[in-house]
Short mmCIF file of C-alpha atoms and ligand atoms in Angstrom, two decimals:
data_model
loop_
_atom_site.label_atom_id
_atom_site.label_comp_id
_atom_site.label_asym_id
_atom_site.label_seq_id
_atom_site.Cartn_x
_atom_site.Cartn_y
_atom_site.Cartn_z
CA MET C 1 19.49 -31.89 -20.70
CA GLY C 2 21.17 -31.28 -17.76
CA LEU C 3 19.79 -28.96 -15.21
CA HIS C 4 17.63 -25.90 -15.65
CA LEU C 5 15.64 -23.83 -13.97
CA PHE C 6 13.01 -21.86 -13.66
CA ASN C 7 15.03 -17.95 -13.11
CA THR C 8 12.41 -15.08 -11.39
CA LEU C 9 14.83 -12.45 -12.85
CA THR C 10 14.06 -13.87 -16.64
CA ARG C 11 10.42 -15.57 -15.68
CA ARG C 12 12.16 -18.22 -17.77
CA ILE C 13 13.49 -21.75 -17.28
CA GLU C 14 17.29 -22.25 -17.95
CA ARG C 15 19.20 -24.22 -18.23
CA PHE C 16 21.17 -23.63 -14.80
CA GLU C 17 25.11 -22.89 -15.41
CA PRO C 18 27.57 -21.69 -12.89
CA MET C 19 29.82 -18.80 -12.79
CA ALA C 20 32.91 -21.26 -11.71
CA PRO C 21 31.61 -24.37 -14.28
CA GLU C 22 35.86 -25.16 -14.35
CA SER C 23 35.35 -25.98 -10.18
CA ARG C 24 31.97 -27.11 -10.43
CA LYS C 25 31.67 -24.63 -7.39
CA VAL C 26 28.35 -23.46 -6.74
CA GLY C 27 27.53 -20.11 -3.84
CA MET C 28 23.66 -20.30 -2.91
CA TYR C 29 22.11 -18.39 0.14
CA CYS C 30 18.85 -18.79 1.19
CA CYS C 31 17.22 -16.13 3.81
CA GLY C 32 16.98 -17.51 6.95
CA PRO C 33 14.91 -17.13 9.84
CA THR C 34 13.28 -14.51 11.80
CA VAL C 35 14.34 -16.02 14.72
CA HIS C 36 11.50 -13.51 17.15
CA ASP C 37 8.89 -17.49 17.36
CA TYR C 38 9.41 -20.86 16.22
CA ALA C 39 9.12 -21.45 13.14
CA HIS C 40 6.19 -22.62 11.98
CA ILE C 41 6.02 -25.87 8.28
CA GLY C 42 5.26 -22.96 5.42
CA ASN C 43 8.95 -21.40 6.78
CA PHE C 44 10.74 -25.35 5.62
CA ARG C 45 8.66 -25.51 3.25
CA THR C 46 11.30 -23.12 1.76
CA PHE C 47 14.08 -23.84 3.83
CA VAL C 48 13.92 -27.88 2.75
CA LEU C 49 12.89 -26.46 -1.02
CA SER C 50 16.80 -24.70 -0.35
CA ASP C 51 18.16 -28.34 1.03
CA VAL C 52 16.64 -29.52 -2.14
CA VAL C 53 18.23 -27.41 -4.25
CA ARG C 54 21.47 -28.40 -2.71
CA ARG C 55 21.75 -31.65 -2.17
CA TYR C 56 20.59 -31.42 -5.85
CA LEU C 57 23.18 -29.88 -7.11
CA SER C 58 25.93 -32.44 -4.93
CA PHE C 59 24.04 -34.34 -7.38
CA ARG C 60 24.37 -33.93 -10.16
CA GLY C 61 28.14 -33.64 -9.44
CA TYR C 62 28.29 -29.96 -7.96
CA GLU C 63 29.57 -28.77 -4.66
CA PRO C 64 27.69 -26.07 -3.15
CA HIS C 65 27.95 -23.71 -0.84
CA HIS C 66 25.35 -22.97 1.22
CA VAL C 67 25.16 -19.53 3.24
CA MET C 68 21.46 -19.29 5.16
CA ASN C 69 21.32 -16.53 7.63
CA ILE C 70 19.88 -16.08 11.04
CA THR C 71 18.12 -12.41 11.70
CA ASP C 72 18.85 -11.87 15.21
CA VAL C 73 18.17 -8.56 14.84
CA GLU C 74 14.08 -6.63 13.82
CA ASP C 75 11.29 -5.10 14.96
CA LYS C 76 9.24 -8.26 16.15
CA ILE C 77 12.00 -9.68 17.80
CA ILE C 78 12.68 -5.10 19.75
CA ALA C 79 9.08 -5.54 20.69
CA ARG C 80 9.87 -9.10 21.82
CA VAL C 81 12.49 -8.55 23.39
CA GLY C 82 11.15 -4.76 25.49
CA GLU C 83 8.39 -7.83 26.79
CA THR C 84 9.96 -10.31 28.22
CA GLY C 85 12.66 -8.26 29.34
CA SER C 86 14.94 -10.47 28.35
CA THR C 87 18.22 -9.56 26.12
CA LEU C 88 18.50 -9.41 22.71
CA SER C 89 20.69 -12.49 22.56
CA ALA C 90 19.53 -14.48 25.06
CA TYR C 91 15.44 -14.23 23.77
CA THR C 92 17.06 -15.14 19.83
CA ARG C 93 19.19 -17.76 20.84
CA GLN C 94 16.08 -19.92 22.49
CA TYR C 95 14.63 -19.80 19.06
CA GLU C 96 17.80 -19.91 16.52
CA GLU C 97 18.30 -23.58 19.11
CA ALA C 98 15.17 -24.43 18.45
CA PHE C 99 14.35 -23.79 14.46
CA LEU C 100 18.07 -25.78 14.58
CA ASN C 101 16.76 -28.68 16.58
CA ASP C 102 13.20 -28.88 13.96
CA LEU C 103 15.88 -27.97 11.04
CA LYS C 104 17.32 -31.48 12.05
CA GLU C 105 14.15 -33.60 12.35
CA LEU C 106 13.04 -32.74 9.19
CA GLY C 107 16.37 -34.18 7.12
CA CYS C 108 17.91 -30.44 6.26
CA LEU C 109 21.81 -30.88 6.20
CA MET C 110 22.75 -27.94 8.50
CA PRO C 111 24.22 -25.64 5.98
CA HIS C 112 28.19 -24.46 5.41
CA ASP C 113 28.09 -21.12 6.77
CA MET C 114 25.02 -19.49 9.21
CA PRO C 115 25.81 -15.98 9.84
CA ARG C 116 23.89 -13.78 12.33
CA ALA C 117 23.31 -10.37 11.28
CA THR C 118 24.68 -9.20 14.97
CA GLU C 119 27.91 -10.55 14.02
CA HIS C 120 28.91 -8.37 10.95
CA MET C 121 27.93 -5.21 12.57
CA GLU C 122 31.10 -3.60 10.28
CA ALA C 123 30.57 -5.59 7.03
CA ILE C 124 26.83 -4.04 7.07
CA ILE C 125 27.94 -0.56 7.67
CA ALA C 126 30.85 -0.35 5.19
CA LEU C 127 28.35 -1.64 2.26
CA ILE C 128 25.82 1.23 3.92
CA GLN C 129 28.46 3.88 3.62
CA GLN C 130 29.81 2.38 0.52
CA LEU C 131 26.08 3.78 -0.93
CA VAL C 132 26.45 7.30 1.53
CA ASP C 133 29.54 7.42 -0.58
CA ARG C 134 27.90 6.69 -3.65
CA LYS C 135 25.75 9.16 -3.83
CA LEU C 136 22.42 6.20 -3.33
CA ALA C 137 21.79 6.58 -0.06
CA TYR C 138 21.57 9.52 2.51
CA ALA C 139 20.74 10.33 6.43
CA ALA C 140 17.80 11.71 7.58
CA ALA C 141 17.75 14.06 9.58
CA ASP C 142 16.88 11.88 13.21
CA GLY C 143 20.12 9.67 11.86
CA SER C 144 18.99 6.84 9.82
CA VAL C 145 19.60 6.00 5.54
CA TYR C 146 17.25 5.25 3.47
CA PHE C 147 17.93 4.07 0.06
CA SER C 148 17.24 6.31 -2.61
CA ILE C 149 14.69 5.30 -5.15
CA ALA C 150 14.72 7.62 -7.78
CA ARG C 151 18.56 8.67 -7.91
CA TYR C 152 19.41 4.72 -8.09
CA GLN C 153 17.23 4.70 -11.26
CA GLU C 154 18.67 8.11 -12.89
CA ALA C 155 22.67 6.26 -12.56
CA GLY C 156 20.69 4.09 -15.49
CA CYS C 157 19.89 1.30 -12.41
CA CYS C 158 16.86 -0.74 -13.00
CA TYR C 159 14.45 -1.29 -10.06
CA GLY C 160 11.61 -3.98 -10.22
CA GLN C 161 14.04 -6.60 -11.49
CA LEU C 162 11.76 -9.32 -9.70
CA GLN C 163 8.57 -8.12 -10.56
CA LYS C 164 7.11 -5.25 -12.46
CA LEU C 165 6.24 -2.99 -9.79
CA ASP C 166 3.97 -0.06 -9.65
CA PHE C 167 5.26 2.63 -8.59
CA ASP C 168 2.03 5.13 -7.91
CA GLN C 169 0.67 2.71 -5.87
CA MET C 170 4.16 1.44 -4.08
CA ARG C 171 3.37 1.62 -0.55
CA PRO C 172 6.43 1.26 1.94
CA GLY C 173 6.91 -2.45 3.21
CA GLN C 174 6.56 -4.14 6.94
CA ARG C 175 9.81 -4.00 7.70
CA VAL C 176 10.64 -0.29 7.27
CA GLN C 177 10.23 2.18 9.69
CA SER C 178 6.98 3.48 10.67
CA ASP C 179 8.26 7.27 10.39
CA GLU C 180 8.11 7.75 6.98
CA TYR C 181 8.38 12.23 6.92
CA ALA C 182 12.20 10.91 7.06
CA LYS C 183 12.90 9.99 4.26
CA ASP C 184 12.27 11.93 0.29
CA ALA C 185 10.14 9.82 -1.45
CA ILE C 186 8.47 7.20 -0.20
CA ALA C 187 9.19 3.87 -1.78
CA ASP C 188 12.72 4.36 -0.37
CA PHE C 189 13.51 2.29 2.00
CA ALA C 190 15.56 2.12 4.78
CA LEU C 191 19.48 0.77 5.81
CA TRP C 192 20.31 1.91 9.45
CA LYS C 193 17.32 2.84 11.64
CA ALA C 194 18.22 5.65 14.29
CA ARG C 195 18.02 4.19 17.24
CA THR C 196 14.64 4.87 19.55
CA PRO C 197 13.74 4.78 23.46
CA ALA C 198 11.62 2.00 21.95
CA ASP C 199 14.84 0.08 21.06
CA GLY C 200 15.39 -0.11 25.01
CA GLU C 201 19.53 -1.81 24.67
CA VAL C 202 19.33 -2.61 21.26
CA PHE C 203 21.56 -0.41 19.34
CA TRP C 204 25.10 0.06 17.12
CA SER C 205 27.59 2.55 17.45
CA SER C 206 27.36 4.00 14.16
CA PRO C 207 29.28 7.09 11.49
CA TRP C 208 24.81 8.19 11.63
CA GLY C 209 24.90 7.62 15.30
CA GLU C 210 23.43 4.82 17.02
CA GLY C 211 20.57 2.48 15.91
CA ARG C 212 20.20 -1.09 14.10
CA PRO C 213 20.17 -1.75 10.44
CA GLY C 214 17.42 -2.16 8.51
CA TRP C 215 16.56 -6.18 7.04
CA HIS C 216 17.97 -5.94 3.57
CA VAL C 217 21.01 -4.36 4.12
CA GLU C 218 21.82 -7.66 6.47
CA CYS C 219 21.41 -10.00 3.50
CA SER C 220 23.52 -7.57 1.25
CA ALA C 221 26.61 -7.59 3.63
CA MET C 222 26.08 -11.18 4.03
CA SER C 223 26.05 -13.14 0.99
CA MET C 224 28.23 -10.73 -0.17
CA GLN C 225 30.40 -11.58 2.88
CA TYR C 226 30.75 -15.38 2.25
CA LEU C 227 30.04 -15.55 -1.55
CA GLY C 228 31.91 -13.14 -3.27
CA SER C 229 29.85 -9.94 -5.00
CA SER C 230 28.48 -12.02 -7.29
CA PHE C 231 27.44 -15.64 -7.46
CA ASP C 232 25.00 -18.59 -8.24
CA LEU C 233 21.78 -19.00 -6.52
CA HIS C 234 19.82 -17.31 -4.24
CA LEU C 235 16.07 -18.43 -2.60
CA GLY C 236 13.15 -17.70 -0.35
CA GLY C 237 9.60 -17.85 -0.14
CA GLU C 238 7.79 -15.90 -3.15
CA ASP C 239 7.11 -13.85 -0.50
CA LEU C 240 10.64 -11.71 -0.21
CA LYS C 241 10.56 -11.11 -4.19
CA PHE C 242 8.82 -7.41 -3.12
CA PRO C 243 10.72 -5.73 -1.37
CA HIS C 244 13.30 -7.81 0.54
CA HIS C 245 14.90 -9.21 -2.61
CA GLU C 246 14.14 -6.02 -4.61
CA ASP C 247 16.34 -3.84 -2.31
CA GLU C 248 18.72 -6.83 -1.95
CA ILE C 249 19.88 -6.19 -6.12
CA ALA C 250 19.62 -2.85 -5.20
CA GLN C 251 22.24 -2.37 -3.04
CA SER C 252 24.25 -4.98 -4.00
CA GLU C 253 24.05 -3.71 -7.58
CA GLY C 254 24.15 0.06 -6.11
CA ALA C 255 27.53 -0.43 -4.29
CA GLY C 256 29.20 -1.19 -7.82
CA VAL C 257 31.27 -3.37 -6.26
CA GLN C 258 30.66 -6.21 -9.14
CA GLU C 259 32.69 -6.55 -11.74
CA PRO C 260 31.79 -5.10 -15.59
CA GLY C 261 29.07 -6.74 -16.69
CA LYS C 262 28.85 -9.26 -13.75
CA ARG C 263 25.23 -9.54 -11.50
CA PHE C 264 24.77 -9.88 -7.75
CA VAL C 265 23.02 -13.21 -8.21
CA ARG C 266 23.10 -14.83 -11.50
CA HIS C 267 19.65 -16.93 -10.67
CA TRP C 268 16.83 -15.91 -8.43
CA ILE C 269 14.95 -19.61 -6.63
CA HIS C 270 11.27 -18.25 -5.74
CA GLY C 271 9.47 -21.52 -3.64
CA ALA C 272 5.34 -21.00 -3.97
CA HIS C 273 3.41 -20.93 0.16
CA LEU C 274 2.41 -23.46 2.16
CA GLN C 275 -1.68 -22.73 2.39
CA VAL C 276 -4.60 -24.03 4.87
CA GLU C 277 -7.51 -24.69 3.00
CA GLY C 278 -6.16 -21.53 0.08
CA LYS C 279 -4.45 -19.12 2.74
CA LYS C 280 -1.02 -18.83 3.13
CA MET C 281 0.02 -20.52 6.45
CA SER C 282 1.73 -17.41 8.78
CA LYS C 283 1.88 -16.28 11.77
CA SER C 284 -0.80 -13.71 11.74
CA LEU C 285 -3.35 -15.56 10.46
CA GLY C 286 -3.19 -18.20 12.80
CA ASN C 287 -3.26 -20.80 9.94
CA TYR C 288 0.37 -22.84 12.01
CA TYR C 289 1.37 -26.11 13.02
CA THR C 290 5.00 -25.68 14.06
CA LEU C 291 6.72 -28.58 13.51
CA ARG C 292 6.38 -30.24 17.38
CA ASP C 293 2.43 -29.23 17.56
CA LEU C 294 3.23 -32.26 14.55
CA LEU C 295 5.62 -34.52 15.97
CA ASP C 296 3.25 -34.12 19.41
CA GLN C 297 0.84 -35.60 17.14
CA GLY C 298 2.65 -38.70 16.96
CA PHE C 299 3.85 -37.65 13.09
CA ASP C 300 7.83 -37.53 12.54
CA GLY C 301 9.52 -35.30 10.53
CA ARG C 302 10.24 -37.16 7.29
CA CYS C 303 6.23 -37.85 6.86
CA VAL C 304 6.87 -33.45 7.08
CA ARG C 305 9.24 -33.58 5.08
CA PHE C 306 7.44 -35.78 2.38
CA VAL C 307 5.31 -33.26 2.37
CA LEU C 308 6.52 -30.44 1.59
CA LEU C 309 8.30 -32.34 -0.99
CA SER C 310 4.64 -33.78 -2.97
CA ALA C 311 4.99 -30.47 -5.05
CA HIS C 312 5.93 -28.32 -7.60
CA TYR C 313 8.30 -26.27 -5.65
CA ARG C 314 6.28 -23.32 -7.70
CA GLU C 315 2.95 -24.83 -6.85
CA SER C 316 0.63 -24.06 -3.56
CA PHE C 317 -0.55 -26.25 -2.01
CA ASN C 318 -3.02 -26.77 1.42
CA PHE C 319 -1.18 -28.52 4.13
CA THR C 320 -3.99 -31.19 5.98
CA ILE C 321 -3.95 -34.02 8.51
CA ASP C 322 -5.18 -36.22 6.07
CA GLY C 323 -2.08 -35.23 4.00
CA LEU C 324 0.42 -36.48 6.45
CA LYS C 325 -0.81 -39.64 6.75
CA GLY C 326 -0.72 -40.40 3.57
CA ALA C 327 2.45 -39.65 3.33
CA ARG C 328 3.45 -42.10 6.45
CA THR C 329 1.63 -44.53 4.06
CA ALA C 330 3.64 -43.82 1.29
CA LEU C 331 7.64 -43.67 3.47
CA GLY C 332 5.80 -47.32 4.65
CA ARG C 333 5.37 -48.65 1.59
CA ILE C 334 8.97 -47.09 0.08
CA ASP C 335 10.26 -48.63 3.95
CA GLU C 336 9.51 -52.20 2.54
CA CYS C 337 10.40 -52.14 -0.38
CA VAL C 338 14.39 -50.87 0.50
CA SER C 339 14.67 -53.38 2.83
CA ARG C 340 13.31 -55.97 0.78
CA LEU C 341 15.64 -55.25 -1.33
CA ALA C 342 18.54 -54.75 0.85
CA LYS C 343 17.73 -58.40 2.66
CA LEU C 344 18.16 -59.55 -1.12
CA ALA C 345 21.53 -57.80 -1.75
CA ALA C 346 22.25 -59.65 1.73
CA ASN C 347 26.16 -59.06 0.56
CA ALA C 348 26.01 -58.97 -2.58
CA GLU C 349 28.31 -56.14 -4.25
CA ALA C 350 26.29 -53.63 -6.57
CA SER C 351 28.08 -53.37 -10.10
CA ASP C 352 28.90 -50.00 -11.42
CA LEU C 353 25.10 -49.54 -12.96
CA GLU C 354 23.24 -48.17 -10.72
CA ASN C 355 23.08 -45.04 -13.15
CA GLN C 356 21.13 -47.06 -15.71
CA SER C 357 18.42 -48.07 -12.68
CA GLU C 358 15.14 -46.95 -13.99
CA LEU C 359 14.43 -45.28 -10.69
CA THR C 360 18.59 -43.63 -11.39
CA LYS C 361 16.72 -42.33 -14.86
CA GLY C 362 13.60 -41.01 -13.95
CA PHE C 363 14.59 -39.20 -10.86
CA THR C 364 17.17 -37.42 -12.75
CA SER C 365 15.11 -35.61 -16.00
CA ALA C 366 12.28 -34.94 -13.84
CA MET C 367 14.49 -33.45 -11.39
CA ASP C 368 16.99 -31.47 -14.40
CA ASP C 369 13.71 -30.72 -15.19
CA ASP C 370 12.83 -27.40 -12.48
CA LEU C 371 12.46 -29.87 -9.78
CA ASN C 372 10.03 -31.04 -11.03
CA VAL C 373 9.08 -33.02 -7.90
CA SER C 374 5.74 -35.19 -9.10
CA ALA C 375 7.19 -36.57 -12.01
CA ALA C 376 10.08 -37.20 -9.49
CA TRP C 377 8.19 -39.00 -7.12
CA ALA C 378 6.41 -41.06 -10.10
CA ALA C 379 9.58 -41.94 -11.12
CA VAL C 380 10.39 -43.11 -7.30
CA PHE C 381 6.71 -45.22 -6.31
CA ASP C 382 6.83 -47.13 -10.47
CA TRP C 383 10.25 -48.57 -9.26
CA VAL C 384 8.70 -49.14 -6.29
CA ARG C 385 6.16 -51.20 -7.33
CA GLU C 386 8.34 -52.98 -10.46
CA THR C 387 10.45 -53.92 -7.60
CA ASN C 388 8.45 -55.35 -5.45
CA ARG C 389 6.63 -57.26 -8.28
CA GLN C 390 10.74 -58.67 -9.55
CA ILE C 391 10.74 -59.76 -5.84
CA ASP C 392 8.12 -61.54 -5.47
CA GLN C 393 8.70 -64.20 -8.77
CA ALA C 394 12.17 -64.26 -7.09
CA SER C 395 13.16 -62.75 -11.32
CA LEU C 396 16.15 -60.26 -9.12
CA THR C 397 19.36 -61.50 -8.39
CA ALA C 398 21.69 -60.84 -5.30
CA GLN C 399 24.04 -58.12 -7.93
CA GLN C 400 21.27 -56.70 -9.18
CA ALA C 401 19.15 -57.02 -5.91
CA ALA C 402 22.63 -54.80 -5.02
CA THR C 403 22.54 -52.91 -7.69
CA GLU C 404 18.87 -51.05 -7.36
CA HIS C 405 19.48 -50.89 -3.23
CA GLN C 406 22.64 -48.47 -4.60
CA ALA C 407 20.93 -46.55 -6.38
CA TRP C 408 17.95 -45.88 -4.42
CA LEU C 409 20.33 -44.99 -1.93
CA ALA C 410 22.06 -42.24 -3.52
CA VAL C 411 18.32 -40.85 -4.80
CA ASP C 412 17.80 -40.27 -1.58
CA GLN C 413 20.61 -38.58 -1.14
CA VAL C 414 18.80 -35.99 -2.30
CA LEU C 415 15.50 -36.88 -0.76
CA GLY C 416 17.27 -37.16 2.48
CA LEU C 417 14.03 -39.53 3.66
CA GLY C 418 15.68 -42.04 5.17
CA ALA C 419 14.56 -44.37 3.80
CA GLY C 420 14.95 -48.08 4.31
CA LYS C 421 15.71 -48.22 7.58
CA ASP C 422 14.80 -52.09 8.82
CA SER C 423 12.29 -51.18 10.65
CA GLU C 424 13.43 -52.53 14.11
CA GLU C 425 15.57 -49.20 14.37
CA GLU C 426 13.20 -47.07 13.68
CA ASP C 427 12.78 -43.79 16.15
CA ILE C 428 9.78 -44.30 18.18
CA PRO C 429 8.48 -40.84 18.48
CA GLN C 430 7.99 -40.03 22.39
CA ALA C 431 4.09 -39.18 22.59
CA ILE C 432 4.10 -42.82 20.57
CA GLN C 433 6.50 -44.62 23.46
CA THR C 434 4.57 -43.21 26.63
CA MET C 435 1.06 -43.80 25.44
CA ALA C 436 2.75 -47.41 24.37
CA GLN C 437 3.91 -47.17 27.52
CA GLN C 438 0.15 -45.85 29.47
CA ARG C 439 -1.31 -48.20 27.70
CA GLN C 440 0.85 -51.57 28.84
CA GLU C 441 0.52 -49.92 32.88
CA ALA C 442 -3.77 -50.40 31.39
CA ARG C 443 -2.93 -53.66 30.61
CA ASN C 444 -1.15 -54.14 33.78
CA ASN C 445 -4.29 -52.72 35.77
CA ARG C 446 -6.91 -53.92 33.97
CA ASP C 447 -8.53 -51.51 32.40
CA TRP C 448 -9.44 -52.95 29.50
CA ALA C 449 -12.09 -50.42 28.45
CA GLU C 450 -8.16 -47.64 28.64
CA ALA C 451 -6.41 -50.50 26.92
CA ASP C 452 -8.39 -50.11 24.26
CA ARG C 453 -8.97 -46.73 24.59
CA LEU C 454 -4.76 -45.94 23.94
CA ARG C 455 -5.31 -49.00 21.24
CA ASP C 456 -7.67 -47.20 18.88
CA ALA C 457 -5.29 -43.71 19.28
CA LEU C 458 -2.45 -45.29 18.41
CA LYS C 459 -4.46 -46.39 15.41
CA GLU C 460 -5.51 -43.33 14.68
CA GLN C 461 -1.88 -42.28 14.65
CA GLY C 462 -0.55 -44.98 12.53
CA TRP C 463 0.77 -47.24 14.92
CA ARG C 464 -0.17 -51.18 16.14
CA ILE C 465 1.38 -52.62 19.18
CA GLU C 466 3.56 -55.14 18.36
CA ASP C 467 4.77 -58.57 20.43
CA THR C 468 8.64 -58.85 20.83
CA PRO C 469 10.41 -60.84 23.12
CA ASP C 470 11.88 -57.65 24.46
CA GLY C 471 7.73 -57.00 25.40
CA PRO C 472 5.14 -54.93 23.83
CA ARG C 473 6.40 -52.78 20.89
CA PRO C 474 4.75 -49.63 18.58
CA ARG C 475 5.20 -50.73 15.23
CA ARG C 476 4.15 -49.16 11.88
CA ILE C 477 1.28 -50.03 10.50
CA GLN C 478 2.32 -50.00 6.69
CA ASP C 479 -1.07 -49.92 4.73
CA ILE C 480 -3.79 -48.08 6.48
P1 AMP R 1 10.67 -15.21 7.64
O1 AMP R 1 11.20 -16.39 9.54
O2 AMP R 1 9.37 -14.14 7.86
O3 AMP R 1 11.84 -13.97 7.53
O4 AMP R 1 10.27 -16.20 6.75
C1 AMP R 1 11.23 -17.47 6.25
C2 AMP R 1 11.12 -18.02 5.29
O5 AMP R 1 9.84 -18.78 5.06
C3 AMP R 1 11.41 -16.61 3.74
O6 AMP R 1 12.06 -17.27 3.22
C4 AMP R 1 9.54 -16.56 3.26
O7 AMP R 1 9.47 -16.38 1.92
C5 AMP R 1 8.92 -18.67 4.08
N1 AMP R 1 8.31 -18.15 4.08
C6 AMP R 1 6.95 -18.48 4.99
N2 AMP R 1 5.21 -18.22 4.78
C7 AMP R 1 5.69 -19.38 4.24
C8 AMP R 1 4.91 -20.23 3.79
N3 AMP R 1 3.44 -20.99 4.19
N4 AMP R 1 4.87 -20.59 2.87
C9 AMP R 1 6.01 -21.59 2.61
N5 AMP R 1 7.71 -19.70 3.15
C10 AMP R 1 7.12 -19.42 3.88
ZN1 ZN R 2 17.22 -12.47 2.61
#
């Protein structure tokens, strides 16, 4: 059937066709983090989605080129730089590093390019200049430059492609300069923001004076620099549809750099939000968890990844700690089955029939259908049940086991769970190791009450202590 994806631009599920089918190359851009603070796991739902899209494209024989920008200059960042007395780069690099560590912990592949906005000023200014030259942008008296929606529409272009817009109701987006009086029309958005005293030392020179770019134009300039003026896939969370992505289209297509008949982006993918008790997880509501919050509670990155991948990307769902515990149990089942399979396969060679495995077939047809992960998980867990049954009945030969194991490894190239590692090699989170050590110390001190308390606390987190020849060792409880 081939890969089918919902396209926000057409509001339809479409067969995915890359622009250059003969080379199988696919350009994909995902709006990256604004590095003003630690990202929360809601943000990571969107980044894990991008990772799975990229991995699934590879699984289907494409060659994705994955670009994710780093927004390292923006209003909140500038405010924090001012408050902390830090420099822009010192301030943003710490959060960029934390973000990339979290991305790794969540089993995401590093994007092929991660351009920082501050290092692409030339391309950004050049794009603004093109828009000014084409009379789609104008400089205000203070040296800010705005994109004119009215002139864009007069040129025959459509503003409001990703989402139907009510122009009467339109209020300026959050990330535009608060000084609205400089603009011709309320809907116009800033491409360049003139320097103000509050910006401190954060500014660049431009033909319009000192200042800094607007957020939207950064993404247009960087995506086109790395992927060309027309590319295949653009991703982000659903909150970015408007104004951010709409403005990216207006700027990129307004610059008139595409070949005739070609769009800026062929296919737009938007991920639904991760919620907490029915509300979007967000910094402003304070209802968020960072990855480190969850690691400190003894969970690991793969549990969080599993949860983030548990629902269809176009459906929002509630994050709960119980959901994480459920993920741990589910992963334990997969791990156990895959390591049984690996032992049985021993050194047997897989046949080249792995594509015939029920796992591969079920997984591929589910994911081809607009990345239907619920059906994909059903295929995985049916396979786990059936494989365990066959192993119990000794009805699987070593070669069949090797083939099924191979099929799992291929599917896991997409899921990115690294499941099936021998539990001996399992990474034990630092918090769990510390608790296990404290329990041992309590036992050495004959403080049985404290030792029991720590044992129960470990159990609560899904771990038990097993005596091994090398001393006590935490082991994951497979079925809680
Ligand atoms: P930001 O760093 O605020 O620019 O956000 C980075 C990405 O996270 C964007 O693609 C947002 O759409 C996305 N995002 C923010 N909150 C959530 C959430 N609760 N669930 C899923 N994605 C989110
Ligand atoms: Zn963007």
